PDB file of C-alpha atoms in Angstrom:
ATOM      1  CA  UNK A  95       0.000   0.000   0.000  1.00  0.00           C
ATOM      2  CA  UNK A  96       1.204   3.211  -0.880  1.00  0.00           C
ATOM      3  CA  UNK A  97       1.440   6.569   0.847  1.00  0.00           C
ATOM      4  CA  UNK A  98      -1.375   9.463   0.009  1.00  0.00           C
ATOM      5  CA  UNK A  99       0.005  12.798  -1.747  1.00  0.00           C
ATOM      6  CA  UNK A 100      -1.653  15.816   0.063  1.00  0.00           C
ATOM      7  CA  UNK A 101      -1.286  18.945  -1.619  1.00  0.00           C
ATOM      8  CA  UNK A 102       0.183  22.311   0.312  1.00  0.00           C
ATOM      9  CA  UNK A 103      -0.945  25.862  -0.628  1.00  0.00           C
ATOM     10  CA  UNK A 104      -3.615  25.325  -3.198  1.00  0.00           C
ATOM     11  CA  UNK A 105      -6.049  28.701  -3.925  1.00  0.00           C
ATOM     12  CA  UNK A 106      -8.875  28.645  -1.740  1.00  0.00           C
ATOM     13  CA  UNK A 107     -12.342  27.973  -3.452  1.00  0.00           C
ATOM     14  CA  UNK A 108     -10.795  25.083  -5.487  1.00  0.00           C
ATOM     15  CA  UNK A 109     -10.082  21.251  -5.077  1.00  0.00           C
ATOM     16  CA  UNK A 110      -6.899  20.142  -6.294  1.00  0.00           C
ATOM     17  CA  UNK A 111      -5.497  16.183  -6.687  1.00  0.00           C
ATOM     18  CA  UNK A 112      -1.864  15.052  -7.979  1.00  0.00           C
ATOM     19  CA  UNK A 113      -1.173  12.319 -10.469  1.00  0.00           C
ATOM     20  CA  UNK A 114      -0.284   9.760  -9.054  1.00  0.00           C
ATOM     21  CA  UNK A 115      -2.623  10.178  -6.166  1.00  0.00           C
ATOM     22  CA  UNK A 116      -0.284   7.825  -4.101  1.00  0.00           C
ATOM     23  CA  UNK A 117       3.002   7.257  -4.059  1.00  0.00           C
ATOM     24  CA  UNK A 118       5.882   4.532  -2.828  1.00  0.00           C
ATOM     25  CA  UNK A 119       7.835   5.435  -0.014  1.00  0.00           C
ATOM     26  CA  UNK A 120      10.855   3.720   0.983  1.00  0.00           C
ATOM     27  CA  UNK A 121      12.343   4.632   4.426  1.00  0.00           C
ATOM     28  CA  UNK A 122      15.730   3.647   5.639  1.00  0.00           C
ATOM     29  CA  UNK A 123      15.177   3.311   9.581  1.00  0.00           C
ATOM     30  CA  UNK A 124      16.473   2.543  13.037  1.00  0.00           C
ATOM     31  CA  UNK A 125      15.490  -0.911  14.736  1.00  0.00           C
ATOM     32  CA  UNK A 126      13.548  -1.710  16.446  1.00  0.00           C
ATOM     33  CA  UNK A 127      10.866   0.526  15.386  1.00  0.00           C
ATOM     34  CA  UNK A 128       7.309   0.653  17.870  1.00  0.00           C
ATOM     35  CA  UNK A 129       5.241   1.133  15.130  1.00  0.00           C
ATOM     36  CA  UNK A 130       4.655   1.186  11.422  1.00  0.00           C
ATOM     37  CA  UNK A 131       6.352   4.339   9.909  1.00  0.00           C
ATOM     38  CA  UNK A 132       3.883   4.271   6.528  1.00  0.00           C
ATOM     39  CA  UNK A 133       1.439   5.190   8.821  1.00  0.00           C
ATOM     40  CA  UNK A 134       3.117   8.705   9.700  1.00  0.00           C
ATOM     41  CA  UNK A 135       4.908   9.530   7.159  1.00  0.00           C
ATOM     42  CA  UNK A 136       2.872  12.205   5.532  1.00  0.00           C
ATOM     43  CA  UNK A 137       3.959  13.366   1.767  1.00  0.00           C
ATOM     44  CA  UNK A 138       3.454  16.579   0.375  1.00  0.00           C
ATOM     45  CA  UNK A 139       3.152  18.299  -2.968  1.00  0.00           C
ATOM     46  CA  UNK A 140       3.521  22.467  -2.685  1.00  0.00           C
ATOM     47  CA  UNK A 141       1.133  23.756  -5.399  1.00  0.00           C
ATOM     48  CA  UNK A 142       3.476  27.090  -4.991  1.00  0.00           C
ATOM     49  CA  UNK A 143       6.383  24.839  -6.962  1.00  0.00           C
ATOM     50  CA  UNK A 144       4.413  24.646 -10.175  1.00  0.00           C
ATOM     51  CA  UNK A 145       5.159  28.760 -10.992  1.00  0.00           C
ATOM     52  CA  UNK A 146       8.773  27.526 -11.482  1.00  0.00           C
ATOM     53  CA  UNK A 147       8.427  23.986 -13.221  1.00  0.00           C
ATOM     54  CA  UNK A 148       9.290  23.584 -16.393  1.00  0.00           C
ATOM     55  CA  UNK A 149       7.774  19.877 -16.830  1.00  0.00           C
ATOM     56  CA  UNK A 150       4.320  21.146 -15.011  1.00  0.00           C
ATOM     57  CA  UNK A 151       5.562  18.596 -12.241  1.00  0.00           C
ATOM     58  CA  UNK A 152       6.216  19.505  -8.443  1.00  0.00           C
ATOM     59  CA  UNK A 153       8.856  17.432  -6.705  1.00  0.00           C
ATOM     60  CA  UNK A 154       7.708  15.383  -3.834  1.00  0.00           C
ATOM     61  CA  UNK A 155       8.912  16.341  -0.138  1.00  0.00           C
ATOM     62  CA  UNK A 156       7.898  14.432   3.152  1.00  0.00           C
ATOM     63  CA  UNK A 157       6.539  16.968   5.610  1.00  0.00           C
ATOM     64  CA  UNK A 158       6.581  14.553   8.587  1.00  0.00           C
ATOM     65  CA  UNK A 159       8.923  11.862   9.062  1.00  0.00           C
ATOM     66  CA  UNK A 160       8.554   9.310  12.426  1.00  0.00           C
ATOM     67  CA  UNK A 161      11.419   9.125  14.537  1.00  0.00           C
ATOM     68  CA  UNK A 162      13.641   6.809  13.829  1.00  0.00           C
ATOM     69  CA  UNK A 163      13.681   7.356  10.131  1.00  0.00           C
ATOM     70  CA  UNK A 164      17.419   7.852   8.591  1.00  0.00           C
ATOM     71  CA  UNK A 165      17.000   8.443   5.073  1.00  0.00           C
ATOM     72  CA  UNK A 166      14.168   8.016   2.538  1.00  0.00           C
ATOM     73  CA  UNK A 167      13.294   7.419  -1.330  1.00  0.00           C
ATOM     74  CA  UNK A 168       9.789   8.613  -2.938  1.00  0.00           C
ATOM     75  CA  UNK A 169       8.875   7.144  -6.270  1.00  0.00           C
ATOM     76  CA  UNK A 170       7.596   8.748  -8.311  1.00  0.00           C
ATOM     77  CA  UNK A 171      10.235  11.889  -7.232  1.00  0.00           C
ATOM     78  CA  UNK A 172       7.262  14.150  -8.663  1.00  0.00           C
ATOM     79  CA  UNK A 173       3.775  14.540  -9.700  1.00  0.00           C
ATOM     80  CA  UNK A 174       1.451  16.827 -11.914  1.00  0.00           C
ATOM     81  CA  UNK A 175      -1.105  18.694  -9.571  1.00  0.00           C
ATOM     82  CA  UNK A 176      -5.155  18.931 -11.384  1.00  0.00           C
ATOM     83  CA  UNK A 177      -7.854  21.143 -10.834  1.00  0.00           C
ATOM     84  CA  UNK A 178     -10.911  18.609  -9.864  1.00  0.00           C
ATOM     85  CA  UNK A 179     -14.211  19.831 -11.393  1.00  0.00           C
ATOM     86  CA  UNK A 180     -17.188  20.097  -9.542  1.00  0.00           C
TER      87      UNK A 180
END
């Protein structure tokens, strides 16, 4: 199961999704870990990004990691951010 893309700083009055909607995150991490670290890791696409992309992608950031987390790989790296029409 993959990790949910929540986009950051989207105008107000409009719904926005990416493409992919969910992505693969790969976490490098201390042992032993408590609890599952998919289930906190939250990852992020800033809408503000797209006024410099060339490609009409934003690159994907984690905003949370858990603890114990000591390095990380998203895939796909980016994704294209759509308007949703109501």
């Amino acid at each position: 199961k993959g990790v949910p893309v929540t986009v950051l700083n989207a105008p107000s009055g409009k719904d926005y999704i990416t493409d992919p909607q969910v992505v693969d995150v790969v976490m490098k991490v201390h042992f032993p870990l408590k609890s599952d670290p998919k289930k906190e890791v939250v990852v992020v696409a800033n809408y503000d990004d797209l006024s410099s992309s060339i490609s009409g992608k934003v690159i994907l950031r984690p905003m949370s990691l858990p603890v114990g987390v000591i390095g990380y790989e998203i895939n796909p790296i980016s994704v294209k951010i759509k308007e949703v029409k109501r």
